[in-house]
CSV table of C-alpha atoms in Angstrom, one decimal:
chain,number,residue,atom,x,y,z
A,1,UNK,CA,6.5,-17.6,2.4
A,2,UNK,CA,6.2,-14.4,4.3
A,3,UNK,CA,9.8,-13.6,3.7
A,4,UNK,CA,9.1,-14.7,-0.2
A,5,UNK,CA,6.3,-12.9,-0.5
A,6,UNK,CA,8.0,-9.7,0.7
A,7,UNK,CA,11.0,-9.9,-1.6
A,8,UNK,CA,8.4,-10.7,-4.6
A,9,UNK,CA,6.4,-7.4,-3.3
A,10,UNK,CA,9.7,-5.4,-3.9
A,11,UNK,CA,10.3,-7.5,-7.3
A,12,UNK,CA,6.7,-6.6,-8.6
A,13,UNK,CA,6.2,-2.9,-7.2
A,14,UNK,CA,9.9,-2.2,-8.7
A,15,UNK,CA,8.5,-3.7,-12.2
A,16,UNK,CA,5.4,-1.8,-12.3
A,17,UNK,CA,7.1,1.7,-10.9
A,18,UNK,CA,9.6,0.8,-13.9
A,19,UNK,CA,6.7,0.1,-16.4
A,20,UNK,CA,5.1,3.3,-15.3
A,21,UNK,CA,7.4,5.9,-16.0
A,22,UNK,CA,9.3,4.0,-18.9
A,23,UNK,CA,6.2,3.4,-21.3
A,24,UNK,CA,3.1,4.9,-19.5
A,25,UNK,CA,4.3,8.4,-18.5
A,26,UNK,CA,5.3,10.8,-21.2
A,27,UNK,CA,2.3,10.4,-24.2
A,28,UNK,CA,0.0,13.1,-25.0
A,29,UNK,CA,-2.9,10.8,-22.7
A,30,UNK,CA,-0.1,10.3,-20.1
A,31,UNK,CA,-2.8,11.3,-17.5
A,32,UNK,CA,-5.5,9.3,-18.3
A,33,UNK,CA,-3.3,6.3,-18.1
A,34,UNK,CA,-1.2,6.7,-15.1
A,35,UNK,CA,-5.3,7.0,-13.2
A,36,UNK,CA,-6.2,4.0,-14.8
A,37,UNK,CA,-3.5,1.8,-13.6
A,38,UNK,CA,-4.0,3.0,-10.5
A,39,UNK,CA,-7.2,2.1,-10.4
A,40,UNK,CA,-7.1,-1.3,-11.7
A,41,UNK,CA,-3.7,-1.8,-9.3
A,42,UNK,CA,-5.7,-0.5,-6.0
A,43,UNK,CA,-9.1,-0.4,-6.5
A,44,UNK,CA,-9.5,-3.7,-7.6
A,45,UNK,CA,-8.3,-5.4,-5.3
A,46,UNK,CA,-11.6,-5.2,-3.4
A,47,UNK,CA,-13.3,-7.2,-6.0
A,48,UNK,CA,-10.2,-9.5,-6.9
A,49,UNK,CA,-9.6,-10.0,-2.7
A,50,UNK,CA,-13.1,-11.6,-2.4
A,51,UNK,CA,-12.4,-13.5,-5.5
A,52,UNK,CA,-9.4,-15.1,-3.7
A,53,UNK,CA,-11.2,-15.6,-0.6
A,54,UNK,CA,-13.9,-17.8,-2.3
A,55,UNK,CA,-11.3,-19.4,-4.7
A,56,UNK,CA,-8.8,-20.6,-1.8
A,57,UNK,CA,-5.7,-20.6,-3.8
A,58,UNK,CA,-3.2,-17.6,-2.5
A,59,UNK,CA,-0.6,-18.7,-4.3
A,60,UNK,CA,-2.0,-19.2,-7.7
A,61,UNK,CA,-3.3,-15.9,-7.9
A,62,UNK,CA,0.2,-14.5,-6.9
A,63,UNK,CA,1.3,-16.7,-9.2
A,64,UNK,CA,-1.3,-14.8,-11.9
A,65,UNK,CA,-0.4,-11.9,-10.6
A,66,UNK,CA,3.5,-11.7,-11.6
A,67,UNK,CA,2.5,-13.0,-15.1
A,68,UNK,CA,0.1,-10.0,-15.6
A,69,UNK,CA,3.0,-7.5,-14.7
A,70,UNK,CA,4.5,-9.7,-17.2
A,71,UNK,CA,2.3,-9.4,-19.8
A,72,UNK,CA,2.2,-5.0,-19.0
A,73,UNK,CA,5.7,-4.5,-19.7
A,74,UNK,CA,5.7,-6.8,-23.1
A,75,UNK,CA,2.5,-4.4,-23.7
A,76,UNK,CA,4.6,-1.5,-22.8
A,77,UNK,CA,7.6,-2.5,-25.3
A,78,UNK,CA,5.5,-3.1,-28.2
A,79,UNK,CA,3.7,0.2,-28.1
A,80,UNK,CA,0.3,0.0,-26.0
A,81,UNK,CA,0.6,2.2,-23.0
A,82,UNK,CA,-3.5,2.0,-22.0
A,83,UNK,CA,-3.1,-2.0,-22.2
A,84,UNK,CA,0.4,-1.9,-20.7
A,85,UNK,CA,-1.5,0.2,-17.2
A,86,UNK,CA,-4.8,-2.3,-17.3
A,87,UNK,CA,-2.9,-5.1,-17.4
A,88,UNK,CA,-0.1,-4.8,-15.1
A,89,UNK,CA,-2.4,-2.8,-13.1
A,90,UNK,CA,-4.4,-6.3,-12.7
A,91,UNK,CA,-1.4,-7.8,-12.4
A,92,UNK,CA,-0.7,-5.9,-9.5
A,93,UNK,CA,-3.6,-6.1,-8.1
A,94,UNK,CA,-3.5,-9.9,-8.2
A,95,UNK,CA,-0.1,-10.6,-6.7
A,96,UNK,CA,-0.6,-7.9,-3.4
A,97,UNK,CA,-4.2,-10.3,-2.6
A,98,UNK,CA,-2.8,-13.6,-3.3
A,99,UNK,CA,0.4,-12.9,-0.7
A,100,UNK,CA,-1.5,-10.8,1.3
A,101,UNK,CA,-4.0,-13.2,2.2
A,102,UNK,CA,-1.7,-15.9,2.7
A,103,UNK,CA,0.5,-13.5,5.1
A,104,UNK,CA,-2.6,-12.8,6.9
A,105,UNK,CA,-3.9,-16.3,7.1
A,106,UNK,CA,0.0,-17.1,8.8
A,107,UNK,CA,0.1,-13.9,10.8
A,108,UNK,CA,-2.4,-14.8,13.2
A,109,UNK,CA,-2.8,-12.9,16.3
A,110,UNK,CA,0.6,-11.3,15.2
A,111,UNK,CA,1.5,-8.0,13.1
A,112,UNK,CA,4.6,-8.1,12.5
A,113,UNK,CA,4.4,-10.7,9.6
A,114,UNK,CA,2.2,-7.5,7.7
A,115,UNK,CA,4.9,-5.0,8.6
A,116,UNK,CA,7.6,-7.5,6.8
A,117,UNK,CA,5.2,-8.2,4.0
A,118,UNK,CA,4.2,-4.5,3.0
A,119,UNK,CA,7.0,-2.6,3.7
A,120,UNK,CA,9.4,-3.6,0.7
A,121,UNK,CA,7.4,-2.0,-2.3
A,122,UNK,CA,7.8,1.2,-1.0
A,123,UNK,CA,12.0,0.6,-1.7
A,124,UNK,CA,10.6,-1.4,-5.2
A,125,UNK,CA,8.7,1.7,-6.4
A,126,UNK,CA,11.7,4.1,-5.3
A,127,UNK,CA,14.6,1.7,-7.3
A,128,UNK,CA,12.1,1.0,-9.9
A,129,UNK,CA,11.1,4.8,-10.4
A,130,UNK,CA,15.1,5.7,-11.0
A,131,UNK,CA,15.3,3.0,-13.2
A,132,UNK,CA,12.0,3.9,-15.5
A,133,UNK,CA,13.9,7.3,-15.6
A,134,UNK,CA,16.9,5.7,-16.4
A,135,UNK,CA,16.1,4.3,-20.0
A,136,UNK,CA,14.4,1.2,-21.3
A,137,UNK,CA,18.1,-0.7,-20.5
A,138,UNK,CA,16.6,-2.8,-17.7
A,139,UNK,CA,13.2,-4.4,-19.3
A,140,UNK,CA,14.6,-7.9,-19.8
A,141,UNK,CA,16.3,-7.7,-16.8
A,142,UNK,CA,13.2,-7.1,-14.9
A,143,UNK,CA,11.1,-9.4,-17.1
A,144,UNK,CA,13.9,-12.6,-16.0
A,145,UNK,CA,13.3,-10.9,-12.3
A,146,UNK,CA,9.2,-11.8,-12.7
A,147,UNK,CA,9.5,-14.9,-14.4
A,148,UNK,CA,11.9,-15.9,-11.6
A,149,UNK,CA,9.7,-14.7,-8.9
A,150,UNK,CA,6.6,-16.6,-9.9
A,151,UNK,CA,9.0,-19.7,-10.1
A,152,UNK,CA,9.9,-19.2,-6.5
A,153,UNK,CA,6.3,-18.6,-5.1
A,154,UNK,CA,5.1,-21.8,-7.1
A,155,UNK,CA,7.8,-24.2,-5.7
A,156,UNK,CA,7.6,-22.6,-1.9
A,157,UNK,CA,3.5,-22.8,-2.0
A,158,UNK,CA,4.4,-26.7,-3.3
A,159,UNK,CA,6.4,-27.5,-0.6
A,160,UNK,CA,4.4,-25.8,2.1
A,161,UNK,CA,1.6,-27.8,0.4
A,162,UNK,CA,-0.4,-23.8,-0.3
A,163,UNK,CA,-0.6,-24.3,-3.9
A,164,UNK,CA,-3.5,-26.3,-4.0
A,165,UNK,CA,-5.4,-25.4,-1.2
A,166,UNK,CA,-4.8,-22.5,0.8
A,167,UNK,CA,-6.8,-22.6,3.9
A,168,UNK,CA,-8.3,-19.8,3.8
A,169,UNK,CA,-11.3,-19.3,6.3
A,170,UNK,CA,-14.6,-19.9,5.0
A,171,UNK,CA,-16.0,-17.1,2.5
A,172,UNK,CA,-18.1,-14.9,4.2
A,173,UNK,CA,-18.4,-10.9,4.5
A,174,UNK,CA,-20.7,-11.4,8.0
A,175,UNK,CA,-18.9,-9.7,11.5
A,176,UNK,CA,-17.7,-12.5,14.2
A,177,UNK,CA,-20.2,-12.5,17.5
A,178,UNK,CA,-18.6,-10.4,19.7
A,179,UNK,CA,-19.8,-8.2,22.1
A,180,UNK,CA,-19.5,-5.1,20.1
A,181,UNK,CA,-21.9,-4.5,17.8
A,182,UNK,CA,-21.7,-5.2,14.5
A,183,UNK,CA,-22.3,-1.5,13.1
A,184,UNK,CA,-20.0,-0.1,15.5
A,185,UNK,CA,-17.6,-2.7,14.2
A,186,UNK,CA,-18.3,-2.1,10.6
A,187,UNK,CA,-17.6,1.8,11.5
A,188,UNK,CA,-14.3,0.8,12.8
A,189,UNK,CA,-13.7,-0.5,9.3
A,190,UNK,CA,-14.4,2.9,7.9
A,191,UNK,CA,-12.2,4.4,10.3
A,192,UNK,CA,-9.4,2.3,9.2
A,193,UNK,CA,-10.4,3.3,5.6
A,194,UNK,CA,-10.5,6.7,6.3
A,195,UNK,CA,-6.8,6.6,8.3
A,196,UNK,CA,-5.2,5.4,5.2
A,197,UNK,CA,-6.5,7.9,2.8
A,198,UNK,CA,-5.5,10.5,4.7
A,199,UNK,CA,-2.0,8.6,4.3
A,200,UNK,CA,-1.8,7.9,1.0
A,201,UNK,CA,-2.7,11.4,0.3
A,202,UNK,CA,0.1,12.9,2.6
A,203,UNK,CA,2.3,11.0,0.7
A,204,UNK,CA,0.9,12.5,-2.7
A,205,UNK,CA,1.4,16.1,-1.7
A,206,UNK,CA,4.3,16.0,1.7
A,207,UNK,CA,6.9,19.0,0.6
A,208,UNK,CA,9.9,18.8,2.2
A,209,UNK,CA,12.0,22.6,1.8
A,210,UNK,CA,15.4,20.5,2.3
A,211,UNK,CA,14.5,17.4,-0.2
A,212,UNK,CA,16.8,19.1,-3.2
A,213,UNK,CA,19.5,20.6,-1.1
A,214,UNK,CA,19.9,17.2,1.3
A,215,UNK,CA,22.3,14.4,-0.5
A,216,UNK,CA,20.6,11.2,-0.7
A,217,UNK,CA,16.9,12.5,0.9
A,218,UNK,CA,14.7,10.6,-1.4
A,219,UNK,CA,16.6,7.2,-1.0
A,220,UNK,CA,16.6,8.0,3.0
A,221,UNK,CA,13.2,8.9,3.2
A,222,UNK,CA,12.1,5.4,1.3
A,223,UNK,CA,14.0,4.1,3.7
A,224,UNK,CA,11.8,5.5,6.6
A,225,UNK,CA,8.9,4.6,4.7
A,226,UNK,CA,10.1,0.9,4.5
A,227,UNK,CA,11.9,0.5,8.1
A,228,UNK,CA,8.4,2.5,9.9
A,229,UNK,CA,5.8,-0.4,8.3
A,230,UNK,CA,8.4,-2.8,9.7
A,231,UNK,CA,8.6,-1.2,13.0
A,232,UNK,CA,5.0,-0.7,13.2
A,233,UNK,CA,4.1,-4.7,13.1
A,234,UNK,CA,7.2,-5.4,15.6
A,235,UNK,CA,6.2,-3.0,17.9
A,236,UNK,CA,2.5,-3.4,18.0
A,237,UNK,CA,3.1,-7.2,18.6
A,238,UNK,CA,5.3,-5.8,21.9
A,239,UNK,CA,4.0,-2.6,23.4
A,240,UNK,CA,0.0,-3.1,21.9
A,241,UNK,CA,-1.3,-2.3,19.2
A,242,UNK,CA,-3.4,0.8,20.5
A,243,UNK,CA,-0.4,2.0,22.5
A,244,UNK,CA,1.6,1.6,19.3
A,245,UNK,CA,-0.9,3.6,17.5
A,246,UNK,CA,-1.0,6.2,20.0
A,247,UNK,CA,2.7,6.5,20.2
A,248,UNK,CA,3.2,6.5,16.7
A,249,UNK,CA,1.0,9.4,15.7
A,250,UNK,CA,1.5,11.2,18.4
A,251,UNK,CA,5.1,11.3,17.0
A,252,UNK,CA,4.4,12.3,13.7
A,253,UNK,CA,2.3,14.9,14.5
A,254,UNK,CA,5.4,16.6,16.5
A,255,UNK,CA,7.7,15.8,13.6
A,256,UNK,CA,6.2,17.5,11.2
A,257,UNK,CA,5.4,20.4,13.1
A,258,UNK,CA,9.2,20.5,13.1
A,259,UNK,CA,9.4,18.8,9.1
A,260,UNK,CA,11.1,22.0,8.2
A,261,UNK,CA,14.6,20.3,10.1
A,262,UNK,CA,15.7,17.0,8.2
A,263,UNK,CA,15.9,14.9,10.8
A,264,UNK,CA,11.7,16.1,12.2
A,265,UNK,CA,10.9,15.2,8.5
A,266,UNK,CA,12.1,11.9,8.3
A,267,UNK,CA,11.2,10.8,11.6
A,268,UNK,CA,7.7,12.0,11.4
A,269,UNK,CA,7.7,9.8,7.8
A,270,UNK,CA,8.8,6.8,9.6
A,271,UNK,CA,6.2,7.3,12.4
A,272,UNK,CA,3.6,8.1,9.8
A,273,UNK,CA,4.3,4.6,8.4
A,274,UNK,CA,3.6,2.9,11.2
A,275,UNK,CA,0.2,2.7,10.9
A,276,UNK,CA,0.3,0.4,7.7
A,277,UNK,CA,0.3,-3.2,9.4
A,278,UNK,CA,-1.6,-1.7,12.2
A,279,UNK,CA,-4.9,-1.2,10.1
A,280,UNK,CA,-3.9,-4.5,8.3
A,281,UNK,CA,-4.6,-6.3,11.2
A,282,UNK,CA,-7.7,-5.1,12.9
A,283,UNK,CA,-9.6,-5.0,9.1
A,284,UNK,CA,-8.4,-8.7,8.9
A,285,UNK,CA,-9.8,-9.2,12.4
A,286,UNK,CA,-13.6,-7.3,11.5
A,287,UNK,CA,-13.2,-9.6,8.0
A,288,UNK,CA,-12.2,-13.0,9.5
A,289,UNK,CA,-13.9,-15.0,6.3
A,290,UNK,CA,-13.1,-12.3,3.6
A,291,UNK,CA,-9.6,-11.6,4.1
A,292,UNK,CA,-8.7,-10.4,0.6
A,293,UNK,CA,-12.0,-8.0,0.8
A,294,UNK,CA,-10.7,-6.4,4.0
A,295,UNK,CA,-7.0,-5.9,2.3
A,296,UNK,CA,-8.2,-4.8,-0.8
A,297,UNK,CA,-10.4,-1.9,1.0
A,298,UNK,CA,-7.7,-0.5,2.5
A,299,UNK,CA,-5.6,-0.8,-1.0
A,300,UNK,CA,-8.9,1.3,-2.2
A,301,UNK,CA,-8.1,3.7,0.2
A,302,UNK,CA,-4.6,4.0,-1.3
A,303,UNK,CA,-6.6,5.1,-4.5
A,304,UNK,CA,-9.1,7.7,-3.1
A,305,UNK,CA,-6.1,9.5,-1.6
A,306,UNK,CA,-4.2,9.6,-4.8
A,307,UNK,CA,-6.9,11.0,-6.7
A,308,UNK,CA,-6.7,14.7,-5.4
A,309,UNK,CA,-3.0,14.9,-6.1
A,310,UNK,CA,-4.0,13.2,-9.5
A,311,UNK,CA,-6.6,15.9,-10.2
A,312,UNK,CA,-4.3,18.5,-9.4
A,313,UNK,CA,-1.6,17.8,-11.7
A,314,UNK,CA,-4.1,16.4,-14.9
A,315,UNK,CA,-5.1,18.5,-17.2
A,316,UNK,CA,-8.5,18.3,-15.6
A,317,UNK,CA,-10.5,22.0,-16.0
A,318,UNK,CA,-8.6,25.0,-14.4
A,319,UNK,CA,-10.6,26.0,-11.6
A,320,UNK,CA,-10.7,22.1,-10.0
A,321,UNK,CA,-7.0,22.5,-10.7
A,322,UNK,CA,-6.4,25.6,-8.6
A,323,UNK,CA,-8.9,24.5,-5.8
A,324,UNK,CA,-7.1,20.7,-5.0
A,325,UNK,CA,-3.7,23.2,-5.5
A,326,UNK,CA,-4.7,25.6,-2.9
A,327,UNK,CA,-6.1,22.7,-0.7
A,328,UNK,CA,-2.9,20.5,-1.3
A,329,UNK,CA,-0.9,23.1,-0.7
A,330,UNK,CA,-2.4,24.2,3.2
A,331,UNK,CA,-2.6,20.6,3.2
A,332,UNK,CA,1.4,20.1,3.2
A,333,UNK,CA,2.3,22.6,5.4
A,334,UNK,CA,3.8,21.5,8.6
A,335,UNK,CA,0.3,22.6,10.7
A,336,UNK,CA,-1.4,20.8,7.9
A,337,UNK,CA,0.8,17.6,8.1
A,338,UNK,CA,0.2,17.6,11.9
A,339,UNK,CA,-3.3,17.9,11.9
A,340,UNK,CA,-3.6,14.6,9.7
A,341,UNK,CA,-1.8,12.8,12.1
A,342,UNK,CA,-4.0,14.2,15.3
A,343,UNK,CA,-6.9,13.2,13.1
A,344,UNK,CA,-5.7,9.6,12.1
A,345,UNK,CA,-4.8,9.0,15.4
A,346,UNK,CA,-8.3,10.2,16.3
A,347,UNK,CA,-9.8,7.5,13.6
A,348,UNK,CA,-7.5,4.4,14.5
A,349,UNK,CA,-8.0,5.1,18.6
A,350,UNK,CA,-11.6,4.9,18.0
A,351,UNK,CA,-11.5,2.0,15.5
A,352,UNK,CA,-9.3,-0.3,17.4
A,353,UNK,CA,-11.3,0.2,20.3
A,354,UNK,CA,-13.7,-1.3,18.6
A,355,UNK,CA,-12.1,-4.4,17.4
A,356,UNK,CA,-10.1,-5.0,20.8
A,357,UNK,CA,-13.4,-5.6,22.6
């Protein structure tokens, strides 16, 4: 199921990226529809995740997500960009939550399956963006891909006896009993959320001076994101999650300081993205009875990290734009990026220590 969800993750994110770049962007109010899509796709995963935790039919939620993205694609083709943004965004959220809970349930103490599940999404976004910029010709093929994805999930879930009941833990927001006070454990969750916000924001503002001159740089950077997320989970199982967090964030900080050199910048992106499966693993330990909610909590961080970049590029008032662009310009410098990696190291280090205790 993990491999199937990983492949469908790429298909769903590819479809959504194609939809956004083909049917949502370009109109007079594109910046509002883009914000609406990101809100539905990322911020709504928290309430949808809580509902899925209680429903206990994760594969059904994931299939519904594929159907939602397909409906959004049809709305985009019909000329309703706002409706397409909302419906596809909700579909995206449903798939991620449904697939995410199933993978979390089956990963137990391991982080590698989480990296395998989340990593292909970045490749899907890259490919979908390329297809979207090329025109609308691929719409029919993408619609077929979404239908195939839903059929495969349904068949695999039926074979694994997960369609009618997914085996979720009894629904509860309560932190499990441990030697660590619950207040400190919840603060750890806040640290993981802050680390995700930093990672999301950095992805919006990263500026590599060699990107326009290095052939295939966009594909190479997308590959670094994918491989980094996979490696984070695999190395966490081998080295331990705290050691992996420390080594990856230190390496990312050094790489960002030298980001004027292509190899250093690419490696920095690789190490920076290793934290993704680590935060997912840790939050699932904080909310074992609400894994979908915990998954959604972190994707809410992705939305928060997107907002400053959106404010800087939208038609919001001039002073706001100027301030956001000024801050982004400093943050995207080598020192600014390295500082974000150091802050992320501190957040992850303290948070993981509470979970480990």
